[in-house]
Coordinates of C-alpha atoms in Angstrom, one line a residue:
M18 CA -0.1 0.4 -0.4
S19 CA 2.9 2.0 -0.1
H20 CA 3.4 2.3 -3.6
Q21 CA 1.6 4.3 -6.8
E22 CA 0.6 1.5 -8.1
N23 CA -1.6 0.1 -4.9
M24 CA -3.4 3.3 -4.6
H25 CA -6.8 2.7 -5.9
L26 CA -9.7 4.4 -4.9
A27 CA -13.7 4.3 -6.9
L28 CA -15.3 7.1 -7.8
I29 CA -19.1 6.7 -7.7
E30 CA -20.3 10.1 -9.6
D31 CA -23.2 10.1 -11.8
D32 CA -22.2 13.2 -13.4
D33 CA -19.6 12.4 -16.2
I34 CA -17.4 16.3 -16.4
V35 CA -17.7 16.3 -12.9
R36 CA -16.7 12.1 -12.2
Q37 CA -13.8 12.5 -15.5
A38 CA -12.7 15.9 -13.6
T39 CA -12.3 14.6 -9.9
S40 CA -10.7 11.1 -11.6
Q41 CA -8.5 13.3 -13.6
W42 CA -7.3 15.0 -10.5
L43 CA -6.6 11.5 -8.3
Q44 CA -5.3 10.0 -11.1
L45 CA -2.7 12.8 -11.4
A46 CA -2.1 12.7 -8.1
G47 CA -0.8 8.4 -8.5
Y48 CA -3.8 6.3 -7.5
Q49 CA -5.2 4.1 -9.8
V50 CA -9.3 5.5 -10.4
L51 CA -11.9 2.4 -11.2
E52 CA -14.9 5.1 -12.6
F53 CA -18.8 4.2 -11.6
A54 CA -21.4 6.3 -12.4
N55 CA -24.4 4.6 -10.5
G56 CA -24.7 2.2 -7.6
Q57 CA -25.7 -0.7 -8.6
S58 CA -22.5 -1.0 -10.9
A59 CA -20.1 -0.1 -8.8
L60 CA -21.7 -2.8 -6.1
D61 CA -21.5 -5.4 -8.9
K62 CA -18.2 -4.2 -10.3
I63 CA -15.9 -3.1 -7.0
P64 CA -14.1 -6.3 -5.4
E65 CA -15.0 -7.9 -2.3
Q66 CA -11.6 -7.4 -0.9
F67 CA -11.0 -4.5 -3.6
P68 CA -8.0 -2.8 -1.4
G69 CA -9.0 0.7 -1.4
I70 CA -11.3 3.2 -0.4
I71 CA -14.2 4.4 -2.3
I72 CA -15.7 8.2 -3.0
S73 CA -19.5 8.4 -3.9
D74 CA -21.8 11.3 -4.5
V75 CA -24.8 10.3 -1.9
R76 CA -27.5 12.0 -4.4
L77 CA -27.8 9.1 -7.0
P78 CA -30.4 8.2 -10.0
D79 CA -30.4 4.5 -9.0
I80 CA -29.3 4.1 -5.2
D81 CA -30.4 6.6 -2.4
G82 CA -26.2 7.5 0.1
M83 CA -27.7 6.3 3.0
A84 CA -29.0 3.4 1.0
L85 CA -26.0 2.7 -0.6
L86 CA -23.6 2.4 2.8
P87 CA -24.3 0.1 4.5
Q88 CA -24.3 -2.6 0.8
L89 CA -20.4 -1.0 0.0
L90 CA -19.4 -1.8 4.1
S91 CA -21.3 -5.5 4.0
H92 CA -18.5 -7.6 2.2
N93 CA -15.7 -5.5 3.5
P94 CA -16.2 -3.4 7.2
S95 CA -13.3 -2.2 7.1
I96 CA -13.0 0.1 3.9
P97 CA -12.9 3.9 4.3
V98 CA -16.1 5.5 1.9
I99 CA -16.0 9.2 1.6
L100 CA -19.4 10.5 0.1
I101 CA -19.2 14.3 -1.6
T102 CA -22.8 15.3 -0.5
G103 CA -24.1 18.8 -2.2
H104 CA -25.6 21.9 0.6
G105 CA -28.7 20.1 1.7
D106 CA -27.3 16.6 2.2
V107 CA -24.8 17.9 4.9
D108 CA -27.4 15.9 8.0
M109 CA -27.5 13.3 5.9
A110 CA -23.7 12.8 5.3
V111 CA -23.6 13.3 9.4
K112 CA -25.7 10.2 9.5
A113 CA -23.5 8.6 7.2
L114 CA -20.7 8.9 9.6
H115 CA -22.7 7.4 12.6
K116 CA -23.0 4.8 10.4
G117 CA -19.4 3.8 9.2
A118 CA -18.6 6.6 6.8
F119 CA -14.7 7.9 6.5
D120 CA -16.0 11.3 6.3
F121 CA -17.4 13.9 3.8
V122 CA -17.0 16.8 1.6
E123 CA -19.0 19.0 0.2
K124 CA -19.5 20.2 -3.2
P125 CA -18.3 22.1 -4.2
F126 CA -15.1 21.1 -3.5
N127 CA -11.8 22.6 -3.8
P128 CA -9.5 19.0 -5.2
E129 CA -6.5 20.0 -2.5
R130 CA -9.1 19.5 0.4
L131 CA -10.5 16.0 -1.1
L132 CA -7.5 14.4 -1.5
E133 CA -6.0 15.5 2.3
T134 CA -9.8 13.3 3.3
V135 CA -8.2 10.9 0.7
A136 CA -5.1 10.6 2.9
R137 CA -6.1 10.3 5.7
A138 CA -8.3 7.8 4.3
Q139 CA -5.5 6.0 2.5
E140 CA -3.7 6.1 5.8
R141 CA -6.6 3.7 7.6
R142 CA -7.2 1.2 5.1
K143 CA -2.6 0.6 4.9
T144 CA -2.5 0.1 8.5
Q145 CA -6.1 -2.0 7.9
V146 CA -5.1 -3.9 4.6
N147 CA -1.6 -4.4 6.9
S148 CA -3.4 -5.8 10.1
D149 CA -4.9 -7.8 8.1
E150 CA -1.9 -9.7 6.5
R151 CA -0.6 -10.0 10.2
E152 CA -2.5 -12.1 11.1
R153 CA -3.2 -13.6 7.1
Y154 CA 0.2 -14.6 8.2
L155 CA -0.8 -15.8 11.4
E156 CA -3.8 -18.0 11.1
Q157 CA -1.2 -19.7 8.3
A158 CA 2.1 -19.8 9.7
E159 CA 2.8 -23.9 9.2
G160 CA 5.4 -25.3 11.3
L161 CA 8.2 -22.7 13.0
E162 CA 7.1 -20.4 12.0
R163 CA 4.1 -20.5 13.6
I164 CA 6.4 -21.1 17.0
L165 CA 9.3 -18.2 16.8
I166 CA 6.7 -15.6 14.5
G167 CA 8.4 -13.4 12.7
R168 CA 8.5 -12.5 8.8
S169 CA 11.5 -10.6 8.5
G170 CA 14.8 -11.6 7.3
A171 CA 16.5 -12.3 11.1
M172 CA 14.0 -14.2 12.4
V173 CA 13.5 -15.8 8.4
N174 CA 17.4 -16.5 9.1
L175 CA 17.2 -17.6 12.5
R176 CA 14.4 -20.5 11.2
Q177 CA 16.4 -21.7 8.6
Q178 CA 19.8 -21.9 10.7
L179 CA 18.0 -24.1 13.1
L180 CA 17.3 -26.7 10.9
K181 CA 20.9 -27.3 9.4
I182 CA 22.0 -27.1 13.3
A183 CA 19.5 -28.8 14.6
S184 CA 20.3 -32.0 11.5
I185 CA 24.1 -32.2 12.5
D186 CA 23.0 -33.1 16.3
T187 CA 25.6 -31.4 18.2
N188 CA 25.8 -28.7 21.2
V189 CA 24.9 -24.7 20.4
I190 CA 24.8 -22.0 22.0
I191 CA 22.0 -19.3 21.4
Y192 CA 23.8 -15.8 22.6
G193 CA 20.4 -13.0 23.0
E194 CA 19.5 -10.6 25.2
T195 CA 17.2 -11.3 28.0
G196 CA 14.1 -11.2 27.2
C197 CA 13.7 -12.3 23.2
G198 CA 13.3 -16.5 24.0
K199 CA 16.2 -18.1 24.1
E200 CA 15.0 -21.0 25.7
L201 CA 12.0 -21.0 23.1
V202 CA 14.0 -21.7 20.5
A203 CA 16.0 -24.1 22.4
H204 CA 13.2 -26.7 22.6
C205 CA 12.5 -25.7 18.9
L206 CA 15.8 -26.6 18.9
H207 CA 15.1 -30.3 20.4
Q208 CA 12.0 -30.7 18.3
V209 CA 13.0 -30.6 14.9
S210 CA 15.7 -32.5 15.7
Q211 CA 16.1 -36.6 16.2
R212 CA 16.2 -36.6 19.6
N213 CA 12.4 -35.3 19.7
K214 CA 10.9 -38.4 21.2
H215 CA 13.5 -38.3 24.1
E216 CA 13.2 -35.4 27.0
F217 CA 14.0 -31.9 27.0
V218 CA 15.4 -30.6 30.2
P219 CA 15.7 -27.2 31.4
L220 CA 18.0 -26.1 33.9
N221 CA 19.1 -22.2 35.0
C222 CA 22.3 -21.8 35.6
A223 CA 21.8 -18.9 37.4
A224 CA 18.4 -20.0 39.4
I225 CA 20.3 -22.8 41.6
P226 CA 22.9 -22.0 44.7
E227 CA 26.4 -22.9 44.2
N228 CA 26.1 -25.2 46.9
L229 CA 23.1 -27.7 45.2
F230 CA 24.4 -27.0 41.4
E231 CA 26.3 -30.2 41.2
S232 CA 23.6 -32.6 42.9
E233 CA 21.0 -30.7 40.5
L234 CA 23.2 -31.8 37.4
F235 CA 24.5 -35.0 37.8
G236 CA 21.8 -36.4 40.7
H237 CA 23.4 -38.8 43.9
E238 CA 22.8 -41.6 46.1
A239 CA 20.6 -41.5 48.8
G240 CA 22.4 -41.2 52.2
S241 CA 25.6 -39.5 50.6
F242 CA 25.2 -36.0 52.0
T243 CA 21.9 -34.9 54.9
G244 CA 18.6 -34.0 53.3
A245 CA 19.5 -36.8 50.8
I246 CA 17.0 -39.2 51.4
K247 CA 16.4 -41.3 48.7
R248 CA 18.0 -41.3 45.0
R249 CA 17.9 -38.2 43.2
I250 CA 18.8 -38.7 39.0
G251 CA 19.8 -34.8 37.8
K252 CA 19.8 -33.1 34.5
L253 CA 22.7 -34.7 32.5
E254 CA 21.2 -38.3 33.6
F255 CA 17.4 -37.0 33.2
A256 CA 18.6 -35.9 29.3
D257 CA 19.9 -38.7 27.8
K258 CA 18.9 -38.5 24.5
G259 CA 17.1 -35.5 24.6
T260 CA 18.8 -32.2 25.1
L261 CA 19.6 -30.7 27.8
F262 CA 19.1 -27.1 28.0
L263 CA 21.5 -24.3 29.8
D264 CA 20.9 -21.8 30.8
E265 CA 22.4 -18.9 31.9
V266 CA 25.1 -20.5 31.4
E267 CA 27.8 -18.2 32.1
S268 CA 26.9 -17.9 35.6
M269 CA 27.4 -22.0 36.1
P270 CA 30.2 -21.8 39.1
P271 CA 33.8 -22.9 38.1
G272 CA 34.1 -25.1 39.6
M273 CA 31.1 -27.1 38.2
Q274 CA 32.1 -25.8 34.9
V275 CA 35.4 -28.3 35.1
K276 CA 33.3 -31.5 36.0
V277 CA 30.6 -31.0 33.1
L278 CA 33.1 -30.4 30.9
R279 CA 34.7 -34.3 31.9
S280 CA 31.0 -35.3 31.4
L281 CA 30.7 -34.0 28.0
Q282 CA 33.9 -35.2 26.6
E283 CA 33.2 -39.3 28.6
N284 CA 30.4 -39.5 27.9
T285 CA 29.4 -41.2 31.5
I286 CA 28.6 -38.8 35.0
E287 CA 28.8 -40.0 38.8
R288 CA 26.4 -39.1 41.3
V289 CA 27.8 -37.6 43.7
G290 CA 27.6 -40.2 46.8
G291 CA 28.4 -43.1 43.6
N292 CA 30.8 -44.3 42.1
T293 CA 29.3 -46.1 38.8
A294 CA 30.3 -44.5 35.9
I295 CA 26.9 -44.0 34.3
K296 CA 26.8 -43.8 30.3
T297 CA 24.8 -41.1 28.4
D298 CA 24.4 -39.4 24.7
L299 CA 22.9 -36.5 25.2
R300 CA 23.1 -32.9 23.1
V301 CA 23.7 -29.5 25.4
V302 CA 22.5 -26.5 24.3
A303 CA 23.9 -23.4 25.9
A304 CA 21.6 -19.9 26.2
A305 CA 23.9 -16.7 27.3
K306 CA 23.7 -12.9 26.8
E307 CA 27.2 -12.3 26.4
D308 CA 30.5 -13.8 24.4
L309 CA 31.7 -16.3 26.4
Q310 CA 35.2 -16.8 25.0
L311 CA 35.1 -13.0 26.6
H312 CA 33.7 -13.6 30.0
P313 CA 36.3 -14.0 32.2
E314 CA 35.7 -17.2 35.2
F315 CA 33.8 -19.0 31.0
R316 CA 36.6 -21.9 31.1
Q317 CA 37.9 -21.4 26.7
D318 CA 38.2 -25.5 27.1
L319 CA 34.3 -25.7 28.6
F320 CA 33.0 -22.8 26.0
Y321 CA 35.0 -24.8 23.1
R322 CA 33.1 -27.9 23.8
L323 CA 29.6 -26.0 23.5
N324 CA 30.1 -24.0 21.2
V325 CA 30.2 -26.1 17.5
A326 CA 27.7 -24.5 16.1
Q327 CA 25.7 -20.9 17.0
L328 CA 22.7 -19.4 17.1
Y329 CA 21.6 -15.8 17.4
L330 CA 18.7 -14.4 18.1
P331 CA 18.2 -10.9 17.5
P332 CA 16.7 -7.6 20.0
L333 CA 12.9 -6.9 19.5
S334 CA 14.0 -3.2 18.9
E335 CA 15.6 -4.3 15.7
R336 CA 12.8 -7.0 14.2
G337 CA 10.8 -3.8 12.6
D338 CA 7.2 -4.3 11.5
D339 CA 7.3 -8.3 13.9
I340 CA 6.6 -6.5 16.9
L341 CA 3.0 -5.3 15.3
L342 CA 2.6 -9.4 14.7
L343 CA 4.0 -10.2 17.7
F344 CA 1.6 -7.6 19.5
E345 CA -1.7 -9.1 17.9
H346 CA -0.8 -12.3 18.1
Y347 CA -0.4 -12.1 21.5
T348 CA -3.9 -9.9 21.9
Q349 CA -5.4 -13.1 20.2
Q350 CA -3.7 -15.5 22.6
V351 CA -6.1 -13.6 25.3
H352 CA -8.5 -13.2 23.7
S353 CA -10.0 -13.9 20.6
G354 CA -11.7 -10.9 19.0
T355 CA -10.2 -8.8 21.0
R356 CA -9.7 -5.0 19.6
K357 CA -7.2 -3.6 17.5
A358 CA -3.9 -1.0 17.7
S359 CA -4.7 2.2 16.4
P360 CA -1.9 3.6 13.9
S361 CA -1.5 5.7 17.4
D362 CA -0.5 2.7 18.9
Q363 CA 1.3 1.6 16.2
Q364 CA 3.7 4.2 16.0
A365 CA 4.2 4.4 19.4
L366 CA 4.8 0.3 19.6
L367 CA 7.4 0.7 16.3
S368 CA 9.3 3.8 18.2
Y369 CA 9.9 2.2 21.9
P370 CA 12.8 0.7 22.3
W371 CA 11.9 -2.6 23.9
P372 CA 14.8 -2.8 26.1
G373 CA 13.0 -5.8 27.8
N374 CA 12.3 -7.1 24.5
V375 CA 9.8 -9.8 23.6
R376 CA 9.2 -10.9 27.2
E377 CA 7.6 -7.0 27.8
L378 CA 6.6 -6.9 24.9
K379 CA 4.1 -10.1 25.6
N380 CA 3.2 -8.3 29.3
V381 CA 1.7 -5.5 27.8
A382 CA -0.2 -7.0 24.8
T383 CA -1.9 -9.3 27.8
R384 CA -2.9 -5.2 29.3
F385 CA -4.1 -4.3 26.2
A386 CA -5.7 -7.1 25.2
L387 CA -7.3 -6.8 29.0
D388 CA -7.9 -3.0 29.3
N389 CA -10.5 -1.4 26.3
S390 CA -9.9 2.3 28.4
L391 CA -5.9 2.3 28.0
T392 CA -3.5 3.1 25.0
V393 CA -0.6 1.5 24.5
G394 CA 1.4 4.5 25.1
E395 CA -0.4 4.9 28.4
I396 CA 0.5 1.4 29.1
L397 CA 4.4 2.5 28.6
A398 CA 4.5 5.9 29.6
A399 CA 3.7 4.0 32.9
R400 CA 6.4 1.3 33.5
P401 CA 9.2 1.8 35.0
N402 CA 12.0 3.5 33.4
L403 CA 14.3 1.0 32.0
T404 CA 17.8 3.9 31.1
T405 CA 20.3 1.0 31.3
E406 CA 20.2 -0.5 27.0
P407 CA 21.9 -3.7 26.3
S408 CA 25.4 -3.0 24.9
S409 CA 26.1 -4.6 21.3
A410 CA 29.8 -5.0 22.8
S411 CA 29.0 -8.2 24.9
L412 CA 28.0 -9.9 22.3
P413 CA 30.4 -12.0 20.3
L414 CA 32.6 -10.1 17.9
A415 CA 32.5 -12.0 15.2
I416 CA 28.0 -11.2 15.5
Q417 CA 29.1 -7.6 15.0
V418 CA 30.1 -7.8 12.8
Q419 CA 27.5 -8.7 10.8
N420 CA 25.3 -5.8 13.1
F421 CA 27.7 -3.3 11.2
E422 CA 27.4 -4.9 8.1
R423 CA 23.9 -5.1 8.4
K424 CA 23.1 -1.5 9.4
V425 CA 25.0 0.1 6.5
L426 CA 23.6 -2.2 3.4
H427 CA 19.7 -0.8 5.5
E428 CA 20.7 2.4 5.2
T429 CA 22.5 2.5 2.0
L430 CA 20.0 1.5 0.4
Q431 CA 17.2 3.1 2.0
R432 CA 19.4 6.2 0.9
H433 CA 19.5 5.0 -2.6
N434 CA 15.9 4.2 -2.4
G435 CA 16.8 0.3 -2.7
S436 CA 19.1 1.9 -6.1
I437 CA 21.5 -1.8 -6.6
I438 CA 24.3 0.4 -8.6
D439 CA 24.2 3.8 -6.3
T440 CA 24.3 1.0 -3.5
M441 CA 27.1 -1.4 -5.2
E442 CA 29.5 2.2 -7.0
E443 CA 29.0 3.8 -2.5
L444 CA 29.7 0.5 -1.1
D445 CA 32.9 -0.3 -3.8
L446 CA 30.7 -3.7 -4.1
P447 CA 30.7 -6.1 -7.1
R448 CA 26.9 -6.9 -7.8
R449 CA 27.3 -10.5 -6.3
T450 CA 28.8 -10.1 -4.0
L451 CA 26.3 -7.1 -2.6
N452 CA 23.5 -9.9 -4.4
Q453 CA 24.7 -12.6 -1.9
K454 CA 25.4 -10.1 1.8
M455 CA 21.9 -9.0 1.1
Q456 CA 19.7 -12.4 0.4
K457 CA 22.1 -13.1 3.5
Y458 CA 20.7 -10.3 5.9
G459 CA 17.0 -10.8 4.8
L460 CA 17.4 -7.1 3.0
Y461 CA 15.5 -7.0 -0.2
R462 CA 15.0 -4.1 -2.9
S463 CA 11.0 -4.0 -2.9
D464 CA 11.0 -2.8 0.9
Y465 CA 13.5 0.7 -0.1
T466 CA 11.8 1.8 -3.5
E467 CA 9.3 4.2 -3.1

């Protein structure tokens, strides 16, 4: 809807001269215009899923404007209808506004006034069409797209990488800020792998007291310490043939890192208080907020054991319109048929920095769905002032370089309205290299053309 070729109008006017003049003016402004001389022909020929807006004279030879309006809206209640009225029809037009008309313009009208009204209607239509597209996406999404929701290049790339890594059956580190959904990604990795018939065992390393860590991971025999009344199976053993997810792995105590490394190297564990080596076969998926290789207390040998493959989960602020898609998804989860985000709500969602990422968005969406009196802006204004923004320096160097490269490509394409030639010249890149990088980062020329 942002491109002129998608700016559709249906014009219903019985006066040939007025219709032709108005149509010509609208076409010069960049709109595609369907012309109708009476109401019935418009009802017969305007498609049910017409993507534009309708301009109609109130006085038509066959159908009264008040009778025509509900018929125009019956197929698509969200379509904006602008009424053209004579002086004596203003009261009728005001009543039509209460019955769903978008606005009215009084004859004789200034063309600029009409274009201004059309532009406002077009913005509303664009918002509605985009909302409809998001609804269709959510309804039709299958497999990973239904869980790892998003149409941004970053999310498409994440799903593709996840599928490749899942088939290799190797250890993985997932990097991402707090609240991005790292455990959800780990669970998806398990579900699409050959280990999905066995257990997915999550463990938050930051939530376990150090004195209980060994027992939690390795289990213990009855009587091995005070309070150990009976044998307990640890997470490593329970995850046998499945997947062990170590969240916030950077918080693992240094003493435990040695024991975990040995267990992964030898594929065995010993319960606390036991002497028997128990064979294990598991995949370890670790999650971290910062580059483990740069963490002063994280063992390099354990890092290399875990870092066979990497996945990077982008912060919500880098996912563009996925914010609106996820917001709609979470409001629907509260109850179907809930109210929609208005254009101002959507603007507030897109301009907010989302320090709490998807977890914070879900909270805002839930509040919005439950309280019809609150706008998104009011909900966000009432949130705590989180001034500490996460630093990209905590991410692996390779990820930082990729983020920088994507940002430069995005800004250059934006500056040149998607011109490949101009982008190649400014960045001194061969066409093939530019195409490869655009594909890698999910950047499409059509997103930048006007």
